[in-house]
PDB file of C-alpha atoms in Angstrom:
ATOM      1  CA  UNK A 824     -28.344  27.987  47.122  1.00 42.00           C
ATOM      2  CA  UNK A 825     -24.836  26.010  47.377  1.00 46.00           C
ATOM      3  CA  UNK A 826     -23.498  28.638  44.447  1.00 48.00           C
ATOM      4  CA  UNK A 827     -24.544  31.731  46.950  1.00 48.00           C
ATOM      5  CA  UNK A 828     -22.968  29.374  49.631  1.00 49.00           C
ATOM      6  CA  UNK A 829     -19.289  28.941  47.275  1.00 50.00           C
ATOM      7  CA  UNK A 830     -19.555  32.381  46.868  1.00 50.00           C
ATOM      8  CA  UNK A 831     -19.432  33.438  50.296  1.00 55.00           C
ATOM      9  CA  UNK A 832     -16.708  30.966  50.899  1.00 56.00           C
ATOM     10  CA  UNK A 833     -14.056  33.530  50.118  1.00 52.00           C
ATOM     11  CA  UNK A 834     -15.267  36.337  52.804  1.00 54.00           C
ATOM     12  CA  UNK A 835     -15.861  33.796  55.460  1.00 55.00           C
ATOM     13  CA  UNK A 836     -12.088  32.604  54.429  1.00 56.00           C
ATOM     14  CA  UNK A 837     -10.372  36.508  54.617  1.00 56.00           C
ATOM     15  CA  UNK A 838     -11.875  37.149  58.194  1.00 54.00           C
ATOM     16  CA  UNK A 839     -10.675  33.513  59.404  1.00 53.00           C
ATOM     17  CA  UNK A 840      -7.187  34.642  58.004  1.00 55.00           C
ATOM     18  CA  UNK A 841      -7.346  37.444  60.515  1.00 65.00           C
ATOM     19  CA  UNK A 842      -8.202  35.906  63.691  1.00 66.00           C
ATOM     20  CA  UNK A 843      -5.729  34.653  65.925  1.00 72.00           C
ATOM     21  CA  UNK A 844      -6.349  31.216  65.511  1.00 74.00           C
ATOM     22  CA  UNK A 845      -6.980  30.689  61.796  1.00 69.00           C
ATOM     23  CA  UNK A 846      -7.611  27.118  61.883  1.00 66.00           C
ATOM     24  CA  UNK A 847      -9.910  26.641  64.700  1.00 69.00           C
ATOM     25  CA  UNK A 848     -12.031  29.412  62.818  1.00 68.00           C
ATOM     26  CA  UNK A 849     -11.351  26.995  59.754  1.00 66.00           C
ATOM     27  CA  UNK A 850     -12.696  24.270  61.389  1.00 68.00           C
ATOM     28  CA  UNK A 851     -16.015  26.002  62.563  1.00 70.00           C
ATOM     29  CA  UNK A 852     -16.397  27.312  58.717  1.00 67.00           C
ATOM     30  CA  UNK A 853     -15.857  23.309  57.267  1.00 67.00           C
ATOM     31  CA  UNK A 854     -18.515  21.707  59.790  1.00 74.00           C
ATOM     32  CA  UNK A 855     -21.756  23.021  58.014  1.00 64.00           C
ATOM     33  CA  UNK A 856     -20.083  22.494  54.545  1.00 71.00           C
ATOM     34  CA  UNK A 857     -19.145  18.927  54.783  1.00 73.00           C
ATOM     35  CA  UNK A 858     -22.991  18.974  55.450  1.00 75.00           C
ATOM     36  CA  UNK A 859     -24.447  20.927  52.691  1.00 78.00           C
ATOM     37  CA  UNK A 860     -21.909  19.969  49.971  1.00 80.00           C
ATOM     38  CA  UNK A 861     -20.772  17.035  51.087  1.00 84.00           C
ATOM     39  CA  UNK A 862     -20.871  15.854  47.439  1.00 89.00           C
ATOM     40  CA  UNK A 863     -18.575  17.986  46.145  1.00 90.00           C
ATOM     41  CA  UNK A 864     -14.966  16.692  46.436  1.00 92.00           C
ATOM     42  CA  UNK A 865     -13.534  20.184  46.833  1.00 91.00           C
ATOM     43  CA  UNK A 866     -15.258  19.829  50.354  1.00 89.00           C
ATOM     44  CA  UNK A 867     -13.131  17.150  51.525  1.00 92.00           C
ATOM     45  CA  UNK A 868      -9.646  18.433  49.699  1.00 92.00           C
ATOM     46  CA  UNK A 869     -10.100  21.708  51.517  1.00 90.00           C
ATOM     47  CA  UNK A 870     -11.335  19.075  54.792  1.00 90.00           C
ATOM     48  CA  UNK A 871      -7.722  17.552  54.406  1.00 94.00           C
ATOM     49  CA  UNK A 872      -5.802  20.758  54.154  1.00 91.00           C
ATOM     50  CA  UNK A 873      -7.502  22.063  57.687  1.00 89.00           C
ATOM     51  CA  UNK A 874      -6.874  18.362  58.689  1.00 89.00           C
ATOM     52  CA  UNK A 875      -3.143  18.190  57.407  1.00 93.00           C
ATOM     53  CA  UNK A 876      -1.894  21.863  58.828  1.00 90.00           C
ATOM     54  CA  UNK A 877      -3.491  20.956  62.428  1.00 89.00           C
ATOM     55  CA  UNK A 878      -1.461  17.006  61.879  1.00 91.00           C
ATOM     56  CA  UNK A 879      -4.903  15.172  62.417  1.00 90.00           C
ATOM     57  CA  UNK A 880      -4.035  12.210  60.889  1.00 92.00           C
ATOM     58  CA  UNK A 881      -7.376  10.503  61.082  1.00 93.00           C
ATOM     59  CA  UNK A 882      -9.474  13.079  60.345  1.00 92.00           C
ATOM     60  CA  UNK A 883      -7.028  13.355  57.218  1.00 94.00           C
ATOM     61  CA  UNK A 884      -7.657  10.000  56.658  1.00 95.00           C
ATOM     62  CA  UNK A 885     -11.343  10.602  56.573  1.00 94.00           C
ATOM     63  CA  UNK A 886     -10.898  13.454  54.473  1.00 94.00           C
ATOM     64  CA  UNK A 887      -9.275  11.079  52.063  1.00 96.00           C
ATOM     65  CA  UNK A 888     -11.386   8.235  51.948  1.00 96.00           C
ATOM     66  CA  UNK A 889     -14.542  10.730  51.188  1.00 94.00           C
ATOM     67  CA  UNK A 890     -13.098  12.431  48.253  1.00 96.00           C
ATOM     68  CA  UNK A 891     -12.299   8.865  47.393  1.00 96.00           C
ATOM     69  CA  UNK A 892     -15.639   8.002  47.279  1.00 96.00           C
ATOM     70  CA  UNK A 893     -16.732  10.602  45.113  1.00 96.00           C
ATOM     71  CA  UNK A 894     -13.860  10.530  42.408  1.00 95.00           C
ATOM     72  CA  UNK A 895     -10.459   8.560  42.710  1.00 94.00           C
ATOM     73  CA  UNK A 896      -8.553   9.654  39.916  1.00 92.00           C
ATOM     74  CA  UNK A 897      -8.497  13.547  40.733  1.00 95.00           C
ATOM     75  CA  UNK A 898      -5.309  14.856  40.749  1.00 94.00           C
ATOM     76  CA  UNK A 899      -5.514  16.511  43.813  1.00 94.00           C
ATOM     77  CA  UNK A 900      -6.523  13.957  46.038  1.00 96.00           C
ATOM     78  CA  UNK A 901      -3.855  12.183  44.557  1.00 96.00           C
ATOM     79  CA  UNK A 902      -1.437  15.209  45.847  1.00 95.00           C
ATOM     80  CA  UNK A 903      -3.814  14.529  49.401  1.00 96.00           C
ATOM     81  CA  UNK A 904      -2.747  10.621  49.513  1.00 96.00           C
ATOM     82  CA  UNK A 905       1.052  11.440  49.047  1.00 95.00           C
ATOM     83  CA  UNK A 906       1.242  13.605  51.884  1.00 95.00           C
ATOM     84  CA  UNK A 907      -0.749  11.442  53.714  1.00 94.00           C
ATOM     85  CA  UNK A 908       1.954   8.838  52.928  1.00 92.00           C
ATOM     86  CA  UNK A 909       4.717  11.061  53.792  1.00 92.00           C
ATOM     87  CA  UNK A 910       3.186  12.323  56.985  1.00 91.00           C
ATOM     88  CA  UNK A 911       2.201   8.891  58.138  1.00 89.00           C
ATOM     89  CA  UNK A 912       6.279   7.790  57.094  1.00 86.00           C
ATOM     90  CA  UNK A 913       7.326  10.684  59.723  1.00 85.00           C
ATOM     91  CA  UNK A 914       5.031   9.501  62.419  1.00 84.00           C
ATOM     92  CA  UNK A 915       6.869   6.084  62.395  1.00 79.00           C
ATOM     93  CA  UNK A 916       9.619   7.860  63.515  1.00 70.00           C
ATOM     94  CA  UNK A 917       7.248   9.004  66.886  1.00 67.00           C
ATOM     95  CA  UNK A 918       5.575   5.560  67.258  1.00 60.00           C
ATOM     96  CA  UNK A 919       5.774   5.290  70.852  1.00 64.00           C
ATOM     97  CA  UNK A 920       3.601   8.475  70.768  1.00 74.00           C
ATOM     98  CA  UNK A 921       1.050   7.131  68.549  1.00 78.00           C
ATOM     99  CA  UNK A 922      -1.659   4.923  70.197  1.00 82.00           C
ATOM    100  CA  UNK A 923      -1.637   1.542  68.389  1.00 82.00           C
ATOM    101  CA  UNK A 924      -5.443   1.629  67.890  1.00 88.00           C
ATOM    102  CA  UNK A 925      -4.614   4.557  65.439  1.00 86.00           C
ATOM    103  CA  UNK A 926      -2.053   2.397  63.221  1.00 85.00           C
ATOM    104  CA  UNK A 927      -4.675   0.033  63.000  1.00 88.00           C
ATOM    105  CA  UNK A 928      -7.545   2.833  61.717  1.00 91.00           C
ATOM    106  CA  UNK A 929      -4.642   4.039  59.620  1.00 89.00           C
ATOM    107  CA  UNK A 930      -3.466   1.026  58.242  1.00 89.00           C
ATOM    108  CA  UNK A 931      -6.787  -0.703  57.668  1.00 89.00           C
ATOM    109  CA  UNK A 932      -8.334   2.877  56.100  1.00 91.00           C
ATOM    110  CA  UNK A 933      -5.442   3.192  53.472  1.00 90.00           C
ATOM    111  CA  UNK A 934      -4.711  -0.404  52.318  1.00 91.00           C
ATOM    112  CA  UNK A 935      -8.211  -0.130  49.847  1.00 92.00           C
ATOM    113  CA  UNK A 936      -7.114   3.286  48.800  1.00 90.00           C
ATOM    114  CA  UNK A 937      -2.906   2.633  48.334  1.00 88.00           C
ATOM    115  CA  UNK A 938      -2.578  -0.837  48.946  1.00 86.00           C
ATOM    116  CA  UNK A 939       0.444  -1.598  50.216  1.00 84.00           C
ATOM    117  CA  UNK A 940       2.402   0.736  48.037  1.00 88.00           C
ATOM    118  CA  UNK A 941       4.875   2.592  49.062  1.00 90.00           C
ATOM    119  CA  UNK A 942       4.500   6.725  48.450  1.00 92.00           C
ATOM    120  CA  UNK A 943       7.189   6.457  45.661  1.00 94.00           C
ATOM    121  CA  UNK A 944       5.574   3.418  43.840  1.00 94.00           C
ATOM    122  CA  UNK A 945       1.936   4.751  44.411  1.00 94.00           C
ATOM    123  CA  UNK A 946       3.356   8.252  42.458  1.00 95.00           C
ATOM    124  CA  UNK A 947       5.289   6.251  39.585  1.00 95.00           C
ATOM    125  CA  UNK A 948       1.714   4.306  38.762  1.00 95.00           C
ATOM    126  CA  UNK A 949       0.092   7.093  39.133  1.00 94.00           C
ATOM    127  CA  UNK A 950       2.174   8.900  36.265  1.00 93.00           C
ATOM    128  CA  UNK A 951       2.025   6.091  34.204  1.00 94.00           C
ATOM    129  CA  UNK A 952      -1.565   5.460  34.606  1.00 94.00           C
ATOM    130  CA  UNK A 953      -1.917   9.176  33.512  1.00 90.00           C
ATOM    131  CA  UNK A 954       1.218  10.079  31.002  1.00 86.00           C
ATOM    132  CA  UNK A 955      -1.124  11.706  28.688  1.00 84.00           C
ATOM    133  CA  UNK A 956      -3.334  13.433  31.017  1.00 85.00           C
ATOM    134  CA  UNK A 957      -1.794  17.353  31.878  1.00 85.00           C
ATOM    135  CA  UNK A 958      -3.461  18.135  35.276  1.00 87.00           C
ATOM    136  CA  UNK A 959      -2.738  14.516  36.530  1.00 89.00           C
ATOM    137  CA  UNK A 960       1.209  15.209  35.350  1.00 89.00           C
ATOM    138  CA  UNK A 961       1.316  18.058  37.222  1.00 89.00           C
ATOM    139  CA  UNK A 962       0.375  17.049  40.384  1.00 91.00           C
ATOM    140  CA  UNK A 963       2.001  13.783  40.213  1.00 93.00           C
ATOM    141  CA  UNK A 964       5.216  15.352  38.944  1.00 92.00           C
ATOM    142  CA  UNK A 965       4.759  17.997  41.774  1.00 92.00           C
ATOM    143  CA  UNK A 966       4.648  14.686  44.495  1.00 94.00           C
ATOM    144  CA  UNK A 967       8.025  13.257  42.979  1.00 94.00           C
ATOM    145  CA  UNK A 968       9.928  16.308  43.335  1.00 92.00           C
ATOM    146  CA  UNK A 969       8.592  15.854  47.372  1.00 92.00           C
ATOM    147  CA  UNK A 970       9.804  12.716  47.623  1.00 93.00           C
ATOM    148  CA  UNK A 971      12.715  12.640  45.558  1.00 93.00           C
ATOM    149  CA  UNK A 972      13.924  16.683  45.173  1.00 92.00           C
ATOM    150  CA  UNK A 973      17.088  15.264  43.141  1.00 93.00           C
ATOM    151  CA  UNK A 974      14.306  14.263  40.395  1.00 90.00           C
ATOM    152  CA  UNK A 975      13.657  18.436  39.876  1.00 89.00           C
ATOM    153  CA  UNK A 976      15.391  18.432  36.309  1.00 88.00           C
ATOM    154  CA  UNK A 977      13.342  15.228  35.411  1.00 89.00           C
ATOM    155  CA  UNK A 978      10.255  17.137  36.652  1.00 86.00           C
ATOM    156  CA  UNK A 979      10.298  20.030  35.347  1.00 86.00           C
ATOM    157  CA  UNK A 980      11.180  18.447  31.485  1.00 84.00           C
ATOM    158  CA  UNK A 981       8.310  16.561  32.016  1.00 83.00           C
ATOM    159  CA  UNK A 982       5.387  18.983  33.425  1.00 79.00           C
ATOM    160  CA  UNK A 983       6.643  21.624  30.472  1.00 79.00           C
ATOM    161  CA  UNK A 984       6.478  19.012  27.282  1.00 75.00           C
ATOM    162  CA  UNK A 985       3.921  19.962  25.395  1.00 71.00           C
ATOM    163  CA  UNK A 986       2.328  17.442  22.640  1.00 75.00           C
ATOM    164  CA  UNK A 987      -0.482  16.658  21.005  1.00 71.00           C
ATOM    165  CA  UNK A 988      -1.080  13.839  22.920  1.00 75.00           C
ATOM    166  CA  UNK A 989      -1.718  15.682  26.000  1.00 73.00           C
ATOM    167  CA  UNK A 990      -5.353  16.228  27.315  1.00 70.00           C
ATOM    168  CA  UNK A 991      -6.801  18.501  30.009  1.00 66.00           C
ATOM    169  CA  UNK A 992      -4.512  21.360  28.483  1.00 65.00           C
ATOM    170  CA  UNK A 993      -5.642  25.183  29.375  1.00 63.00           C
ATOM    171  CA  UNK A 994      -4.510  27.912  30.302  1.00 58.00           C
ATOM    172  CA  UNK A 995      -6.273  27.899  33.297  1.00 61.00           C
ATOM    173  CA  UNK A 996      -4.169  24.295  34.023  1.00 56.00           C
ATOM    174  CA  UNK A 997      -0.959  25.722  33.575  1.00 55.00           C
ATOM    175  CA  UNK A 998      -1.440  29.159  35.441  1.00 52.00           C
ATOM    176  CA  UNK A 999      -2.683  27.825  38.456  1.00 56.00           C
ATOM    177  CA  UNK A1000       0.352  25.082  39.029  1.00 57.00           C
ATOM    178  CA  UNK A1001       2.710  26.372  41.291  1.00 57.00           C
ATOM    179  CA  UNK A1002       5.773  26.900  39.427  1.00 50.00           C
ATOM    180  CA  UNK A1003       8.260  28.158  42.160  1.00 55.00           C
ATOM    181  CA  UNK A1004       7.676  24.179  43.294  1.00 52.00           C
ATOM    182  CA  UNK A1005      10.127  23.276  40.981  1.00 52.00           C
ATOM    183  CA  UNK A1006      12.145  26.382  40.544  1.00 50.00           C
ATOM    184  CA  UNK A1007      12.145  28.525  43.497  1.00 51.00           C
ATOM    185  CA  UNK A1008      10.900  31.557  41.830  1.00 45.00           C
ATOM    186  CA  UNK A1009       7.704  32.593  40.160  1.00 42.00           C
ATOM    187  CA  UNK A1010       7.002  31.872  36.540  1.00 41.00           C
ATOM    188  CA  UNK A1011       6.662  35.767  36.149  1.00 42.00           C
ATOM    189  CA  UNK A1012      10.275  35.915  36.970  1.00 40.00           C
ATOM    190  CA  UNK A1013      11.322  33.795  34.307  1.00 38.00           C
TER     191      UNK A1013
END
């Protein structure tokens, strides 16, 4: 039943992309499956992307804290709790706009997750906890060039050593990192 349900995923996704709000359609699609696969973490990555383009910062919070739950070292929550970071950094900037009860929520929601890391050091443990793990390099080597983009040469070095010591290589790994992140232009340009 949920593999008929994944399957159908991708035709309820093309006619929300044609609507005129696409993410209020998103958000009626992700209500029944945080309920019937609420154990997969892909259900709460996809939760935060909805949550992250609409700039619902608790609900992204949320997001984050489930996948949490179900399997802290994936490398794409990790890409998740960055841009939480970063987005959170920005709303500092707005602060008299932000109701104080939400810094609190924020605040107390992140500090088991990040501590009281800041996005840069949270990334640089991150690749060191991981240095030999390929999907974890890429997406924590995709985060540094966000925060710092005059790390790009450092980056891409880094994500294209190949070693023996490397796990979690495939082909499937390397074609489905975004490429132009680092180089504006497609791998197939070369």
């Amino acid at each position: 039943m949920l593999t008929f349900f994944y399957s159908n995923v991708l035709i309820i996704i093309h006619f929300t992309l044609q609507t005129e709000e696409p993410l209020e359609q998103a958000v009626k699609f992700l209500s029944p499956l945080q309920l019937l696969a609420k154990d997969r973490i892909e259900t709460h990555l996809m939760a935060f992307e909805i949550y992250f383009r609409r700039q619902k910062p608790l609900l992204m919070l949320q997001s984050v804290k489930r996948a949490w739950a179900l399997d802290p070292k994936n490398p794409t929550l990790h890409t998740c709790l960055i841009r939480l970071a970063l987005f959170i950094e920005q709303m500092k900037g707005a602060e008299g706009d932000v109701h104080p009860a939400v810094w609190e929520v924020l605040k107390s929601g992140l500090e088991p997750i990040m501590g009281s890391k800041p996005a840069l050091e949270l990334n640089a443990s991150y690749l060191k906890e991981n240095a030999s793990h390929l999907p974890a390099l890429l997406c924590g080597y995709k985060m540094l060039y966000l925060l710092d983009p005059s790390k790009q040469s450092e980056c891409v070095s880094n994500v294209t050593r190949m070693d023996q010591t490397l796990t979690g290589v495939s082909l499937q790994n390397g074609s489905n990192f975004n490429w132009s992140q680092f180089t504006g232009k497609s791998f197939s340009q070369n």
